[in-house]
mmCIF file of C-alpha atoms in Angstrom:
data_model
loop_
_atom_site.group_PDB
_atom_site.id
_atom_site.type_symbol
_atom_site.label_atom_id
_atom_site.label_comp_id
_atom_site.label_asym_id
_atom_site.label_seq_id
_atom_site.Cartn_x
_atom_site.Cartn_y
_atom_site.Cartn_z
ATOM 1 C CA SER E 18 -2.705 11.296 11.707
ATOM 2 C CA SER E 19 -5.838 9.299 10.745
ATOM 3 C CA THR E 20 -5.355 7.376 7.523
ATOM 4 C CA LEU E 21 -6.194 8.786 4.519
ATOM 5 C CA ILE E 22 -6.281 5.159 2.213
ATOM 6 C CA GLU E 23 -6.652 1.659 3.548
ATOM 7 C CA LEU E 24 -5.752 -1.536 1.766
ATOM 8 C CA SER E 25 -6.417 -5.085 2.423
ATOM 9 C CA THR E 26 -6.106 -8.567 1.152
ATOM 10 C CA GLU E 27 -9.366 -8.288 3.112
ATOM 11 C CA ASN E 28 -10.701 -5.862 0.576
ATOM 12 C CA GLY E 29 -9.508 -6.719 -3.149
ATOM 13 C CA ARG E 30 -6.832 -3.707 -2.645
ATOM 14 C CA ILE E 31 -3.464 -5.722 -2.096
ATOM 15 C CA ILE E 32 -2.979 -8.630 -4.090
ATOM 16 C CA ILE E 33 0.173 -10.364 -3.243
ATOM 17 C CA GLU E 34 1.120 -13.494 -6.354
ATOM 18 C CA PRO E 35 3.700 -15.288 -6.813
ATOM 19 C CA THR E 36 5.199 -12.964 -10.907
ATOM 20 C CA ALA E 37 8.616 -15.114 -12.970
ATOM 21 C CA ASP E 38 10.531 -12.724 -11.894
ATOM 22 C CA MET E 39 9.191 -13.385 -7.499
ATOM 23 C CA PRO E 40 8.200 -16.502 -7.162
ATOM 24 C CA LEU E 41 7.482 -16.033 -3.431
ATOM 25 C CA GLY E 42 5.424 -13.685 -4.324
ATOM 26 C CA ALA E 43 4.826 -9.521 -5.373
ATOM 27 C CA ILE E 44 2.516 -7.823 -4.226
ATOM 28 C CA GLN E 45 0.568 -5.375 -5.915
ATOM 29 C CA LEU E 46 -1.512 -1.864 -4.682
ATOM 30 C CA VAL E 47 -4.514 -0.643 -5.801
ATOM 31 C CA LEU E 48 -5.831 2.394 -6.475
ATOM 32 C CA SER E 49 -8.202 4.335 -7.986
ATOM 33 C CA ALA E 50 -7.446 7.028 -9.611
ATOM 34 C CA GLU E 51 -9.795 9.004 -7.678
ATOM 35 C CA GLU E 52 -8.378 7.546 -4.666
ATOM 36 C CA THR E 53 -4.265 8.835 -5.914
ATOM 37 C CA SER E 54 -5.416 12.284 -6.299
ATOM 38 C CA TYR E 55 -6.351 12.648 -2.411
ATOM 39 C CA LEU E 56 -2.679 11.903 -1.599
ATOM 40 C CA THR E 57 -0.217 14.509 -1.035
ATOM 41 C CA ASP E 58 3.376 14.959 -2.443
ATOM 42 C CA GLU E 59 4.009 13.080 0.824
ATOM 43 C CA GLY E 60 3.762 10.883 3.643
ATOM 44 C CA VAL E 61 3.321 8.182 5.635
ATOM 45 C CA TYR E 62 3.314 3.780 5.323
ATOM 46 C CA ASP E 63 3.643 1.307 6.842
ATOM 47 C CA LEU E 64 2.918 -2.134 6.023
ATOM 48 C CA GLU E 65 1.796 -4.487 8.990
ATOM 49 C CA LEU E 66 0.348 -8.666 8.544
ATOM 50 C CA ILE E 67 -1.981 -9.567 10.382
ATOM 51 C CA ALA E 68 -1.739 -13.505 11.557
ATOM 52 C CA PRO E 69 -4.627 -15.494 11.959
ATOM 53 C CA ASP E 70 -3.951 -15.389 16.050
ATOM 54 C CA LEU E 71 -5.007 -11.736 14.619
ATOM 55 C CA SER E 72 -1.708 -10.445 16.359
ATOM 56 C CA VAL E 73 -0.093 -7.937 14.636
ATOM 57 C CA GLU E 74 3.228 -7.088 12.888
ATOM 58 C CA ARG E 75 4.560 -4.185 11.185
ATOM 59 C CA VAL E 76 7.260 -5.301 7.860
ATOM 60 C CA MET E 77 7.917 -2.354 6.473
ATOM 61 C CA GLN E 78 7.483 1.577 7.591
ATOM 62 C CA GLY E 79 8.689 4.988 5.395
ATOM 63 C CA LYS E 80 8.514 7.789 3.568
ATOM 64 C CA PHE E 81 7.107 8.412 0.653
ATOM 65 C CA LYS E 82 7.816 11.702 -1.470
ATOM 66 C CA LEU E 83 5.632 11.730 -5.331
ATOM 67 C CA ASP E 84 5.605 13.156 -8.146
ATOM 68 C CA LEU E 85 2.334 14.722 -8.826
ATOM 69 C CA GLU E 86 0.283 14.591 -11.589
ATOM 70 C CA VAL E 87 2.858 12.169 -14.120
ATOM 71 C CA THR E 88 1.235 9.892 -16.569
ATOM 72 C CA ARG E 89 2.781 7.008 -18.491
#
């Protein structure tokens, strides 16, 4: 399968910063409305950390299911 949307700290699409509730850092994923329209009702994801020596560690992976066209 191919990557539909790539988020990283390098491209500014993942923001990690401390909050009052999470002093070690909360992870914010930044997607545009157009990008979310590309998402289907289910898929897979992973979260990898890349160290300065370029070694890669997958810290999360899984499946997701979405309720499409939900607004708040």
